[in-house]
Coordinates of C-alpha atoms and ligand atoms in Angstrom, one line a residue:
X1232 CA 3.0 -30.6 24.4
X1233 CA 3.5 -27.0 23.5
X1234 CA 6.6 -26.2 25.8
X1235 CA 7.9 -29.0 24.0
X1236 CA 7.9 -27.2 20.2
X1237 CA 10.6 -25.2 19.3
X1238 CA 10.7 -25.1 15.2
X1239 CA 10.4 -21.2 14.8
X1240 CA 7.5 -20.9 12.1
X1241 CA 4.6 -21.0 12.3
X1242 CA 4.1 -23.7 9.4
X1243 CA 6.6 -25.5 10.9
X1244 CA 4.2 -26.8 13.3
X1245 CA 2.2 -28.5 10.1
X1246 CA 5.3 -29.2 8.3
X1247 CA 7.0 -31.5 10.0
X1248 CA 4.3 -33.3 11.3
X1249 CA 2.9 -33.9 7.8
X1250 CA 6.5 -34.5 6.3
X1251 CA 6.6 -37.9 8.3
X1252 CA 3.3 -38.9 8.3
X1253 CA 3.7 -38.1 4.5
X1254 CA 6.7 -40.5 4.3
X1255 CA 4.8 -43.1 6.6
X1256 CA 2.1 -43.0 3.8
X1257 CA 4.5 -42.5 0.8
X1258 CA 5.6 -46.1 -0.5
X1259 CA 1.6 -47.3 -0.6
X1260 CA 0.5 -44.1 -2.2
X1261 CA 3.2 -43.5 -5.1
X1262 CA 2.2 -47.7 -6.3
X1263 CA -0.9 -46.5 -6.4
X1264 CA 0.0 -42.7 -8.1
X1265 CA 1.6 -45.2 -10.9
X1266 CA -1.1 -47.1 -11.2
X1267 CA -3.4 -44.9 -11.8
X1268 CA -0.7 -42.3 -14.2
X1269 CA -0.3 -45.4 -16.4
X1270 CA -4.0 -46.3 -16.5
X1271 CA -4.5 -42.7 -17.7
X1272 CA -1.7 -42.8 -20.7
X1273 CA -3.0 -45.9 -21.9
X1274 CA -6.9 -44.5 -22.2
X1275 CA -5.1 -41.0 -23.3
X1276 CA -2.8 -43.6 -25.9
X1277 CA -6.3 -45.4 -27.0
X1278 CA -8.8 -42.3 -27.3
X1279 CA -5.8 -40.0 -28.6
X1280 CA -5.9 -42.8 -32.3
X1281 CA -8.3 -40.2 -33.8
X1282 CA -7.4 -39.9 -37.8
X1283 CA -7.7 -35.6 -36.8
X1284 CA -5.1 -36.0 -34.1
X1285 CA -2.6 -37.6 -36.1
X1286 CA -3.3 -34.7 -38.4
X1287 CA -2.2 -32.1 -36.7
X1288 CA 0.9 -33.9 -35.1
X1289 CA 2.1 -34.2 -38.1
X1290 CA 1.8 -30.7 -39.4
X1291 CA 3.8 -29.9 -36.8
X1292 CA 5.9 -32.8 -34.6
X1293 CA 7.9 -32.1 -32.0
X1294 CA 11.9 -31.9 -32.1
X1295 CA 11.0 -28.5 -34.6
X1296 CA 13.9 -26.3 -35.1
X1297 CA 16.4 -25.4 -37.5
X1298 CA 19.8 -23.9 -36.7
X1299 CA 19.9 -20.0 -36.6
X1300 CA 22.9 -19.8 -39.0
X1301 CA 20.8 -20.6 -42.4
X1302 CA 18.4 -18.0 -41.1
X1303 CA 20.6 -15.2 -39.7
X1304 CA 21.9 -15.1 -43.6
X1305 CA 18.5 -12.9 -44.4
X1306 CA 20.4 -10.2 -42.1
X1307 CA 17.3 -8.3 -40.7
X1308 CA 16.3 -4.9 -39.7
X1309 CA 15.5 -3.5 -37.0
X1310 CA 12.8 -1.3 -38.2
X1311 CA 9.9 -0.4 -36.2
X1312 CA 7.0 -2.6 -37.5
X1313 CA 3.2 -1.1 -38.0
X1314 CA 1.2 -2.9 -34.8
X1315 CA 4.4 -2.0 -32.1
X1316 CA 4.7 0.3 -29.5
X1317 CA 8.5 0.5 -29.0
X1318 CA 11.6 -0.1 -31.0
X1319 CA 11.7 -4.4 -31.3
X1320 CA 15.3 -6.4 -31.2
X1321 CA 15.9 -10.3 -32.3
X1322 CA 19.6 -10.4 -32.4
X1323 CA 21.0 -12.3 -30.5
X1324 CA 22.4 -11.4 -27.2
X1325 CA 25.1 -14.1 -26.8
X1326 CA 25.6 -13.0 -23.3
X1327 CA 21.9 -12.9 -22.4
X1328 CA 21.7 -16.5 -24.0
X1329 CA 25.5 -17.3 -21.8
X1330 CA 23.7 -16.6 -18.9
X1331 CA 20.2 -18.6 -19.1
X1332 CA 22.7 -21.4 -19.7
X1333 CA 25.0 -20.9 -16.4
X1334 CA 21.8 -20.3 -14.4
X1335 CA 19.2 -22.9 -15.5
X1336 CA 22.0 -25.5 -16.5
X1337 CA 20.5 -25.8 -20.6
X1338 CA 22.6 -27.6 -23.1
X1339 CA 25.0 -25.4 -25.5
X1340 CA 22.7 -25.6 -27.6
X1341 CA 19.1 -24.9 -27.6
X1342 CA 15.5 -23.9 -28.7
X1343 CA 15.4 -20.1 -27.9
X1344 CA 11.9 -17.9 -29.1
X1345 CA 11.7 -14.7 -28.7
X1346 CA 8.4 -13.1 -29.7
X1347 CA 7.0 -9.5 -28.7
X1348 CA 3.6 -9.0 -27.5
X1349 CA 1.4 -5.5 -28.3
X1350 CA -1.0 -5.3 -25.0
X1351 CA -4.4 -3.5 -26.4
X1352 CA -6.2 -2.4 -24.0
X1353 CA -9.8 -2.1 -24.2
X1354 CA -12.8 -2.1 -22.9
X1355 CA -13.4 -5.1 -22.6
X1356 CA -14.1 -7.9 -19.0
X1357 CA -11.7 -10.3 -18.0
X1358 CA -11.9 -13.5 -20.1
X1359 CA -10.4 -16.8 -19.0
X1360 CA -9.2 -17.8 -22.5
X1361 CA -9.4 -14.9 -25.3
X1362 CA -8.6 -17.0 -28.7
X1363 CA -5.9 -15.1 -31.1
X1364 CA -6.3 -15.2 -35.0
X1365 CA -2.5 -15.4 -34.9
X1366 CA 0.1 -17.9 -34.7
X1367 CA 2.2 -18.4 -31.7
X1368 CA 5.4 -19.7 -34.0
X1369 CA 6.2 -17.4 -36.9
X1370 CA 8.1 -19.7 -39.2
X1371 CA 10.7 -22.3 -37.4
X1372 CA 12.3 -22.8 -34.1
X1373 CA 15.8 -21.4 -34.2
X1374 CA 18.6 -23.5 -32.3
X1375 CA 21.2 -21.6 -30.8
X1376 CA 24.7 -23.1 -29.9
X1377 CA 25.7 -20.5 -27.7
X1378 CA 29.3 -20.4 -28.4
X1379 CA 28.6 -19.4 -32.3
X1380 CA 28.2 -15.8 -33.1
X1381 CA 25.1 -14.6 -35.5
X1382 CA 24.3 -12.0 -37.6
X1383 CA 20.9 -9.9 -36.8
X1384 CA 17.6 -11.0 -37.0
X1385 CA 14.4 -9.4 -38.0
X1386 CA 11.4 -9.7 -35.9
X1387 CA 7.9 -11.5 -36.8
X1388 CA 4.7 -9.2 -35.9
X1389 CA 4.1 -9.0 -32.7
X1390 CA 1.4 -10.8 -30.9
X1391 CA -1.4 -8.4 -30.1
X1392 CA -3.4 -8.9 -27.8
X1393 CA -6.5 -7.8 -26.1
X1394 CA -6.9 -7.0 -22.7
X1395 CA -9.0 -5.0 -20.3
X1396 CA -8.3 -1.5 -18.9
X1397 CA -7.2 -3.0 -15.4
X1398 CA -5.9 -1.1 -12.9
X1399 CA -2.2 -0.6 -13.0
X1400 CA 0.0 -1.9 -9.2
X1401 CA 1.3 1.2 -8.7
X1402 CA -2.0 2.8 -8.2
X1403 CA -3.1 0.5 -5.5
X1404 CA -4.1 2.1 -2.1
X1405 CA -3.8 -0.4 0.5
X1406 CA -4.2 2.5 3.1
X1407 CA -7.5 0.4 5.6
X1408 CA -5.5 -2.9 5.7
X1409 CA -2.7 -3.7 8.0
X1410 CA -0.4 -7.0 7.9
X1411 CA 0.7 -8.9 10.6
X1412 CA 3.2 -11.7 10.0
X1413 CA 5.5 -13.6 12.1
X1414 CA 8.5 -15.5 11.4
X1415 CA 12.0 -16.2 11.6
X1416 CA 15.1 -13.6 11.4
X1417 CA 16.9 -17.0 9.6
X1418 CA 13.8 -16.8 7.1
X1419 CA 13.3 -13.3 6.6
X1420 CA 17.3 -13.2 5.1
X1421 CA 17.6 -16.6 3.6
X1422 CA 17.4 -15.5 -0.4
X1423 CA 15.1 -18.8 -0.4
X1424 CA 12.6 -17.8 1.3
X1425 CA 12.8 -14.1 2.0
X1426 CA 9.5 -12.5 1.1
X1427 CA 10.8 -8.9 0.9
X1428 CA 10.4 -9.0 -3.1
X1429 CA 7.0 -10.3 -3.0
X1430 CA 6.2 -7.4 -0.2
X1431 CA 7.6 -4.6 -2.1
X1432 CA 5.0 -6.1 -4.9
X1433 CA 1.7 -5.7 -2.9
X1434 CA 2.9 -3.0 -0.1
X1435 CA 4.2 -0.3 -2.5
X1436 CA 3.8 1.2 -5.8
X1437 CA 6.6 -0.6 -7.6
X1438 CA 8.5 2.6 -7.4
X1439 CA 10.0 2.5 -3.9
X1440 CA 7.0 4.3 -1.5
X1441 CA 4.5 3.0 0.2
X1442 CA 1.2 2.3 -0.7
X1443 CA -0.6 2.7 2.1
X1444 CA -0.4 -0.5 3.5
X1445 CA 1.0 -1.2 6.7
X1446 CA 3.1 -4.2 8.1
X1447 CA 4.1 -5.8 11.6
X1448 CA 6.2 -7.6 11.7
X1449 CA 7.9 -10.0 14.7
X1450 CA 10.5 -11.3 14.1
X1451 CA 12.1 -14.4 16.7
X1452 CA 15.4 -15.8 17.4
X1453 CA 16.3 -11.7 16.0
X1454 CA 19.4 -9.7 17.9
X1455 CA 18.8 -5.8 18.2
X1456 CA 21.0 -5.4 15.2
X1457 CA 19.2 -7.8 13.5
X1458 CA 15.8 -6.0 14.1
X1459 CA 17.3 -2.5 12.8
X1460 CA 18.7 -4.4 9.9
X1461 CA 15.1 -6.2 8.8
X1462 CA 13.4 -2.6 9.0
X1463 CA 16.2 -1.2 6.7
X1464 CA 15.9 -3.8 4.8
X1465 CA 11.9 -2.9 4.1
X1466 CA 11.9 0.4 4.5
X1467 CA 14.9 1.1 1.9
X1468 CA 12.2 -0.8 -0.7
X1469 CA 9.4 1.7 -0.2
X1470 CA 7.8 -1.4 2.8
X1471 CA 5.8 1.2 5.7
X1472 CA 6.8 -1.7 8.5
X1473 CA 7.1 -2.0 11.9
X1474 CA 9.3 -4.5 13.8
X1475 CA 9.0 -6.5 17.2
X1476 CA 10.5 -9.0 18.3
X1477 CA 9.1 -12.2 19.4
X1478 CA 8.3 -13.4 23.0
X1479 CA 10.2 -16.9 22.5
X1480 CA 8.6 -18.1 24.9
X1481 CA 5.6 -18.3 23.3
X1482 CA 4.8 -21.7 21.7
X1483 CA 4.1 -20.6 17.7
X1484 CA 0.3 -21.2 17.9
X1485 CA 0.4 -18.1 20.3
X1486 CA 2.5 -16.3 18.3
X1487 CA 0.1 -16.2 16.1
X1488 CA -2.7 -15.6 17.9
X1489 CA -0.3 -12.6 19.4
X1490 CA -0.1 -10.9 15.9
X1491 CA -4.0 -9.9 16.4
X1492 CA -3.6 -7.8 20.0
X1493 CA -0.3 -6.9 18.1
X1494 CA -2.2 -4.7 15.7
X1495 CA -5.1 -3.7 17.6
X1496 CA -3.1 -2.1 19.8
X1497 CA -1.0 -0.1 17.3
X1498 CA -1.3 3.0 16.8
X1499 CA -1.6 3.5 13.3
X1500 CA -5.0 1.0 14.0
X1501 CA -7.3 4.0 14.2
X1502 CA -7.3 4.7 10.3
X1503 CA -7.5 1.2 9.3
X1504 CA -10.9 -1.0 8.5
X1505 CA -8.8 -4.7 7.9
X1506 CA -6.4 -6.2 10.0
X1507 CA -4.6 -9.2 8.3
X1508 CA -2.8 -12.2 10.2
X1509 CA -0.5 -13.7 7.3
X1510 CA 2.2 -15.7 7.0
X1511 CA 5.7 -15.4 5.3
X1512 CA 4.9 -16.9 2.2
X1513 CA 1.3 -15.3 2.0
X1514 CA 1.2 -13.0 -1.7
X1515 CA -1.4 -11.2 -3.0
X1516 CA -1.6 -10.8 -6.7
X1517 CA -4.4 -8.5 -7.4
X1518 CA -4.7 -6.0 -4.5
X1519 CA -6.9 -3.8 -6.9
X1520 CA -9.5 -6.4 -6.7
X1521 CA -9.0 -7.3 -3.0
X1522 CA -9.4 -3.9 -2.2
X1523 CA -13.1 -3.8 -3.7
X1524 CA -13.9 -7.0 -2.2
X1525 CA -13.8 -5.6 0.9
X1526 CA -15.0 -2.4 -0.2
X1527 CA -18.3 -4.3 -0.4
X1528 CA -18.4 -6.0 3.2
X1529 CA -19.5 -3.8 5.7
X1530 CA -16.1 -3.3 8.0
X1531 CA -18.1 -2.0 11.8
X1532 CA -19.3 -5.4 12.2
X1533 CA -17.1 -7.6 13.5
X1534 CA -16.2 -10.1 10.4
X1535 CA -14.0 -13.1 10.1
X1536 CA -13.3 -13.4 6.4
X1537 CA -11.1 -15.8 5.3
X1538 CA -10.8 -19.6 3.2
X1539 CA -10.7 -23.5 4.0
X1540 CA -8.1 -25.3 2.4
X1541 CA -8.3 -26.8 -0.6
X1542 CA -8.0 -30.2 0.8
X1543 CA -11.3 -31.3 2.7
X1544 CA -8.9 -33.4 4.6
X1545 CA -7.7 -30.6 6.3
X1546 CA -11.4 -29.8 6.9
X1547 CA -11.9 -33.2 8.7
X1548 CA -8.3 -32.7 10.7
X1549 CA -8.4 -29.0 11.6
X1550 CA -12.1 -27.9 11.7
X1551 CA -14.3 -25.5 9.6
X1552 CA -12.1 -22.2 9.7
X1553 CA -10.0 -20.0 7.9
X1554 CA -6.7 -21.6 7.0
X1555 CA -4.7 -18.4 7.8
X1556 CA -1.7 -18.9 4.8
X1557 CA -4.5 -17.6 2.6
X1558 CA -4.3 -14.7 5.1
X1559 CA -7.4 -14.1 7.2
X1560 CA -9.2 -10.9 7.4
X1561 CA -10.1 -9.9 10.6
X1562 CA -12.6 -5.9 10.9
X1563 CA -11.3 -3.5 13.7
X1564 CA -14.9 -4.6 16.2
X1565 CA -13.3 -7.8 15.8
X1566 CA -10.1 -7.7 15.8
X1567 CA -11.2 -6.1 19.6
X1568 CA -13.3 -8.8 20.7
X1569 CA -9.7 -11.1 20.1
X1570 CA -7.3 -8.8 22.0
X1571 CA -9.7 -8.3 24.5
X1572 CA -10.2 -12.1 25.1
X1573 CA -6.7 -12.9 24.2
X1574 CA -6.2 -13.9 27.4
X1575 CA -8.3 -15.8 27.9
X1576 CA -7.8 -17.8 24.3
X1577 CA -4.4 -18.8 25.4
X1578 CA -4.7 -21.1 28.3
X1579 CA -3.0 -23.9 28.3
X1580 CA -6.3 -25.6 28.4
X1581 CA -6.6 -24.1 24.8
X1582 CA -3.9 -24.9 23.4
X1583 CA -4.6 -28.6 24.3
X1584 CA -7.5 -27.9 22.7
X1585 CA -6.4 -26.2 19.7
X1586 CA -3.9 -29.0 19.1
X1587 CA -5.3 -31.4 16.3
X1588 CA -2.9 -33.8 16.4
X1589 CA -0.4 -32.5 14.1
X1590 CA 0.5 -29.9 17.2
X1591 CA -1.3 -26.8 18.5
X1592 CA -2.6 -25.0 15.1
X1593 CA -2.7 -20.7 15.3
X1594 CA -5.9 -21.3 12.7
X1595 CA -7.3 -23.5 15.7
X1596 CA -7.0 -21.2 18.5
X1597 CA -8.0 -18.3 16.3
X1598 CA -11.1 -20.0 15.4
X1599 CA -11.6 -21.1 18.7
X1600 CA -11.5 -17.1 20.5
X1601 CA -13.6 -16.2 18.1
X1602 CA -16.3 -18.8 18.3
X1603 CA -16.4 -18.9 21.7
X1604 CA -16.4 -15.6 22.6
X1605 CA -19.4 -14.0 20.1
X1606 CA -21.6 -15.4 17.9
X1607 CA -19.5 -14.4 14.1
X1608 CA -18.7 -16.8 12.1
X1609 CA -16.0 -17.2 9.3
X1610 CA -17.3 -15.6 5.9
X1611 CA -16.1 -17.4 3.3
X1612 CA -14.3 -15.5 0.6
X1613 CA -13.1 -18.4 -2.2
X1614 CA -10.7 -16.5 -3.9
X1615 CA -8.5 -16.4 -1.6
X1616 CA -6.3 -19.9 -2.1
X1617 CA -4.1 -21.3 0.9
X1618 CA -2.9 -23.8 -2.0
X1619 CA -2.6 -27.5 0.1
X1620 CA -1.5 -28.9 -2.7
X1621 CA 1.7 -31.2 -3.7
X1622 CA 3.4 -32.2 -6.8
X1623 CA 3.2 -29.8 -10.3
X1624 CA 1.1 -26.8 -9.8
X1625 CA 0.5 -25.9 -13.2
X1626 CA -3.1 -26.8 -13.6
X1627 CA -4.0 -24.4 -10.7
X1628 CA -1.7 -21.5 -12.2
X1629 CA -2.7 -22.4 -16.1
X1630 CA -6.5 -22.1 -15.0
X1631 CA -7.0 -19.0 -15.9
X1632 CA -7.8 -17.5 -12.8
X1633 CA -7.5 -14.5 -10.8
X1634 CA -6.5 -15.3 -7.6
X1635 CA -6.9 -12.8 -4.5
X1636 CA -4.3 -15.0 -2.4
X1637 CA -1.2 -17.7 -2.9
X1638 CA 0.2 -19.6 -0.7
X1639 CA 3.1 -22.2 0.3
X1640 CA 5.2 -21.4 -3.1
X1641 CA 8.2 -22.0 -1.8
X1642 CA 8.5 -25.8 -2.7
X1643 CA 9.3 -28.1 0.5
X1644 CA 7.3 -30.2 0.9
X1645 CA 5.1 -27.7 -1.1
X1646 CA 5.2 -26.3 -4.8
X1647 CA 7.8 -23.6 -6.2
X1648 CA 6.5 -21.0 -8.2
X1649 CA 7.8 -17.0 -8.6
X1650 CA 5.0 -14.6 -8.2
X1651 CA 6.9 -12.0 -8.1
X1652 CA 7.8 -12.5 -10.8
X1653 CA 4.7 -13.9 -12.2
X1654 CA 2.5 -10.6 -11.6
X1655 CA 5.4 -8.2 -12.9
X1656 CA 3.7 -8.3 -16.1
X1657 CA 0.7 -6.4 -14.7
X1658 CA 2.9 -3.5 -14.5
X1659 CA 2.2 -3.4 -18.5
X1660 CA -0.9 -4.4 -18.5
X1661 CA -3.2 -3.7 -15.2
X1662 CA -3.5 -6.4 -12.9
X1663 CA -6.6 -8.0 -14.6
X1664 CA -3.2 -9.6 -17.2
X1665 CA -1.9 -11.8 -14.3
X1666 CA -2.1 -15.2 -15.6
X1667 CA -4.2 -14.8 -18.1
X1668 CA -4.6 -17.0 -20.7
X1669 CA -3.7 -16.7 -24.4
X1670 CA -4.8 -19.4 -27.4
X1671 CA -3.2 -18.9 -30.9
X1672 CA -4.1 -20.5 -34.1
X1673 CA -1.3 -23.3 -33.4
X1674 CA -2.6 -24.2 -30.3
X1675 CA -0.3 -22.7 -28.1
X1676 CA -1.4 -21.1 -24.6
X1677 CA 0.5 -18.1 -22.7
X1678 CA -0.5 -18.4 -19.3
X1679 CA 0.6 -15.0 -18.5
X1680 CA 3.2 -14.9 -16.0
X1681 CA 3.4 -18.6 -15.3
X1682 CA 3.8 -20.7 -19.0
X1683 CA 4.1 -20.8 -22.4
X1684 CA 2.5 -24.8 -23.8
X1685 CA 2.2 -26.4 -26.4
X1686 CA -0.5 -28.9 -27.0
X1687 CA 0.7 -30.6 -30.2
X1688 CA -2.1 -32.6 -30.5
X1689 CA -5.1 -29.9 -30.7
X1690 CA -7.0 -28.4 -27.4
X1691 CA -9.5 -30.7 -27.3
X1692 CA -10.3 -30.6 -23.5
X1693 CA -12.3 -28.1 -21.3
X1694 CA -10.1 -25.3 -20.6
X1695 CA -12.5 -24.1 -17.4
X1696 CA -11.8 -27.1 -15.2
X1697 CA -8.3 -27.1 -13.7
X1698 CA -5.8 -29.9 -14.8
X1699 CA -5.1 -32.3 -11.9
X1700 CA -1.1 -32.3 -12.6
X1701 CA -0.7 -31.9 -9.3
X1702 CA -3.0 -34.1 -5.9
X1703 CA -4.2 -33.7 -2.2
X1704 CA -1.4 -35.4 0.6
X1705 CA -1.0 -37.6 2.5
X1706 CA -5.0 -39.5 2.3
X1707 CA -5.1 -39.0 -1.8
X1708 CA -8.7 -40.2 -2.2
X1709 CA -8.8 -38.5 -5.7
X1710 CA -11.9 -35.9 -4.0
X1711 CA -10.0 -33.9 -2.2
X1712 CA -9.9 -30.9 -3.6
X1713 CA -13.4 -31.0 -5.8
X1714 CA -15.4 -28.9 -2.8
X1715 CA -13.2 -26.0 -3.6
X1716 CA -12.4 -26.2 -7.1
X1717 CA -14.3 -28.7 -9.3
X1718 CA -13.5 -32.4 -10.7
X1719 CA -10.3 -31.6 -12.5
X1720 CA -9.5 -32.7 -16.1
X1721 CA -7.2 -35.6 -16.0
X1722 CA -3.3 -34.8 -16.0
X1723 CA -1.9 -34.2 -19.7
X1724 CA 1.6 -35.4 -18.5
X1725 CA 3.5 -38.0 -19.7
X1726 CA 0.6 -38.1 -23.0
X1727 CA 2.8 -36.7 -25.3
X1728 CA -0.3 -34.3 -25.5
X1729 CA 1.2 -31.4 -23.8
X1730 CA 4.7 -29.9 -23.4
X1731 CA 5.5 -25.9 -21.6
X1732 CA 8.1 -23.6 -21.3
X1733 CA 7.5 -21.8 -17.5
X1734 CA 8.7 -18.9 -16.4
X1735 CA 11.6 -18.1 -14.3
X1736 CA 12.4 -14.6 -14.4
X1737 CA 10.8 -11.2 -15.2
X1738 CA 12.0 -7.9 -15.9
X1739 CA 10.9 -4.5 -16.1
X1740 CA 12.5 -3.1 -18.8
X1741 CA 13.5 0.8 -19.2
X1742 CA 11.4 1.4 -21.8
X1743 CA 8.7 0.7 -19.8
X1744 CA 8.4 -3.5 -21.3
X1745 CA 8.8 -6.3 -19.3
X1746 CA 10.6 -9.0 -21.0
X1747 CA 9.8 -12.9 -19.7
X1748 CA 11.9 -16.0 -19.8
X1749 CA 10.4 -19.4 -20.2
X1750 CA 12.3 -22.4 -19.8
X1751 CA 11.9 -26.0 -21.0
X1752 CA 14.9 -29.1 -19.8
X1753 CA 14.3 -31.7 -22.3
X1754 CA 14.6 -34.4 -19.5
X1755 CA 11.6 -32.8 -17.6
X1756 CA 9.2 -36.1 -16.2
X1757 CA 6.5 -34.5 -17.3
X1758 CA 7.3 -33.8 -21.1
X1759 CA 7.3 -37.7 -22.0
X1760 CA 4.9 -39.1 -24.9
X1761 CA 3.1 -42.4 -23.7
X1762 CA 5.8 -44.6 -24.5
X1763 CA 8.4 -43.3 -22.8
X1764 CA 10.6 -41.6 -25.0
X1765 CA 10.7 -37.4 -24.3
X1766 CA 8.8 -35.5 -26.7
X1767 CA 11.7 -32.9 -27.6
X1768 CA 15.6 -33.4 -27.0
X1769 CA 16.5 -30.1 -26.6
X1770 CA 16.2 -27.6 -23.9
X1771 CA 14.0 -24.4 -24.8
X1772 CA 13.7 -20.8 -23.9
X1773 CA 10.8 -18.5 -25.0
X1774 CA 11.9 -14.5 -24.5
X1775 CA 8.4 -12.1 -24.6
X1776 CA 8.6 -8.8 -24.3
X1777 CA 5.1 -7.3 -23.7
X1778 CA 5.3 -4.0 -24.7
X1779 CA 2.5 -1.2 -23.6
X1780 CA -0.5 0.4 -25.1
X1781 CA 0.8 4.0 -25.8
Ligands
NAG1472 C1 -0.9 -5.3 -38.2 O1 -1.1 -4.5 -38.6 C2 -1.0 -4.6 -40.4 C3 -0.8 -3.3 -40.9 O2 -1.3 -2.2 -40.4 C4 -2.2 -4.7 -40.2 O3 -3.4 -5.3 -41.5 C5 -2.6 -6.3 -39.2 O4 -3.9 -6.8 -39.3 C6 -2.2 -5.9 -38.0 N1 -2.2 -7.0 -37.2 C7 -2.8 -7.3 -36.1 C8 -2.8 -8.7 -35.3 O5 -3.1 -6.6 -35.8
NAG1473 C1 -17.5 -0.1 -22.1 O1 -18.3 -1.0 -21.9 C2 -19.8 -1.0 -21.9 C3 -20.7 -2.2 -22.5 O2 -20.2 -2.2 -23.4 C4 -20.7 0.6 -22.3 O3 -21.4 0.6 -21.3 C5 -19.5 1.7 -21.6 O4 -20.0 3.1 -22.3 C6 -18.1 1.5 -21.6 N1 -17.7 2.6 -21.7 C7 -16.4 3.4 -22.5 C8 -15.7 4.2 -21.6 O5 -16.7 3.2 -23.6
NAG1474 C1 -6.5 5.8 0.3 O1 -7.6 5.6 1.0 C2 -7.7 6.5 1.8 C3 -8.5 6.0 3.2 O2 -9.6 5.4 1.6 C4 -8.0 7.6 2.0 O3 -8.4 8.7 2.9 C5 -6.4 8.5 0.6 O4 -6.7 9.8 0.5 C6 -6.2 7.9 0.0 N1 -5.1 8.2 -0.7 C7 -4.7 8.1 -2.2 C8 -3.4 8.6 -2.5 O5 -5.7 8.3 -2.9

């Protein structure tokens, strides 16, 4: 069995059979999903006949907007406003607008809102939602035509946002950790799957210096010069890495297990407390919090720390174990046991026993190696996320949580997300600020770094529950995810009650600010009224510029 698996990356062992299972069930599954959804739409529509809801709606109908020409006649200035720490410029930079139009396939005329956000770092704890007294929209929404020229504009007062005094990514000290990743050279260099930017976030100070974290990278299907290329690409970004060639005769589950002795036998292991096995799409958005959490554990004991899949089906299928994409943390004494028993943990029998029906699983091989050679059991750290979710991930990223890891964000059958861009704002307002929510008086919620969502009928649902925009698969029982996430509130897709601009890119500017570009497409399948008509006829861009508190 094992020898026939030629797929290069560990994830593929799940992905290919998974995709097949998905195809098999897709027909039945999508039919029931459609019924379920229309059901929700009807119920929400009925519920929403309340007079108050209508009132809110008529106050700010969608399809809002005036043309910029009229307002631009006001000829604003660039005067620094009292609440802003930086000069604010709201002129129409037509070259940039054109670039976005090309890049995000926008209409020639689209809505464009630019808003500065002034961060105020205060002695407060992180809140899941912070209510602001200010409106998000300052006046009418502008519609710009990229083929026109516009006069100068005045910026509205910035939004003023209180945040905790959480540490900045550049001050992370990751020197107690070593990370092991096994992937292919092809995935490493393909712009769609390359982890270099993401690694530069959690393995460097963001200025080209290592933060002390060590990376052990095992590359499959790489020539000598490609190994060198990978090494120089990573070290030029400040990442402290050693690159090794994977043994192509090993099946991927074994290549995964091999990361443990590879790290344990590394000369720098003597300075480490935690050896971490992860995937090439594992991301640590809040490293200070992660390191603080691990400071609570006893690294001198053998410890096996990780998290379950969110989908209870996967526990039933694969077993009670750490799911590797979320990161599996082994204390050095734990890794020592695995390294010693390595030869007996990777026999043909063990490989056969680690086949859950979806091919031999590296996670199972590691769990068996630990459970069959020690009394140690998994310690659950539920702030790590495997993210075995399908569909629109918004409900997760908009939940106000501060995840310690993220995974499965490179599309394919899983979701698409851009955590490297999401976390850029942490350089302005601290690590706690990523994915923190700010609710304005006019029913917008900024899920910082991920989206800006508008709720035209008001925010009359429980923001402490995940919105069920995503689902489990292939066997969606409706409650697969509840044991980890709690029951989720109904999705607002196609209800006319929510519309959102999703972050596509973020940039750290020379003046210390961070710009975020959030994009809305008028034909987005999610933003429809219950009768199926689109909530807006226009594409839209919201640009937020975060100003540091200094
Ligand atoms: C902005 O500054 C003005 C004048 O100093 C002040 O009255 C106002 O409260 C400030 N707004 C916010 C949101 O802090
Ligand atoms: C921060 O707030 C806490 C609790 O309100 C207080 O005990 C502490 O002294 C404050 N720290 C500073 C630096 O003001
Ligand atoms: C980082 O942590 C290590 C071990 O805890 C310590 O020896 C080192 O001095 C720290 N480095 C910095 C720059 O603080």
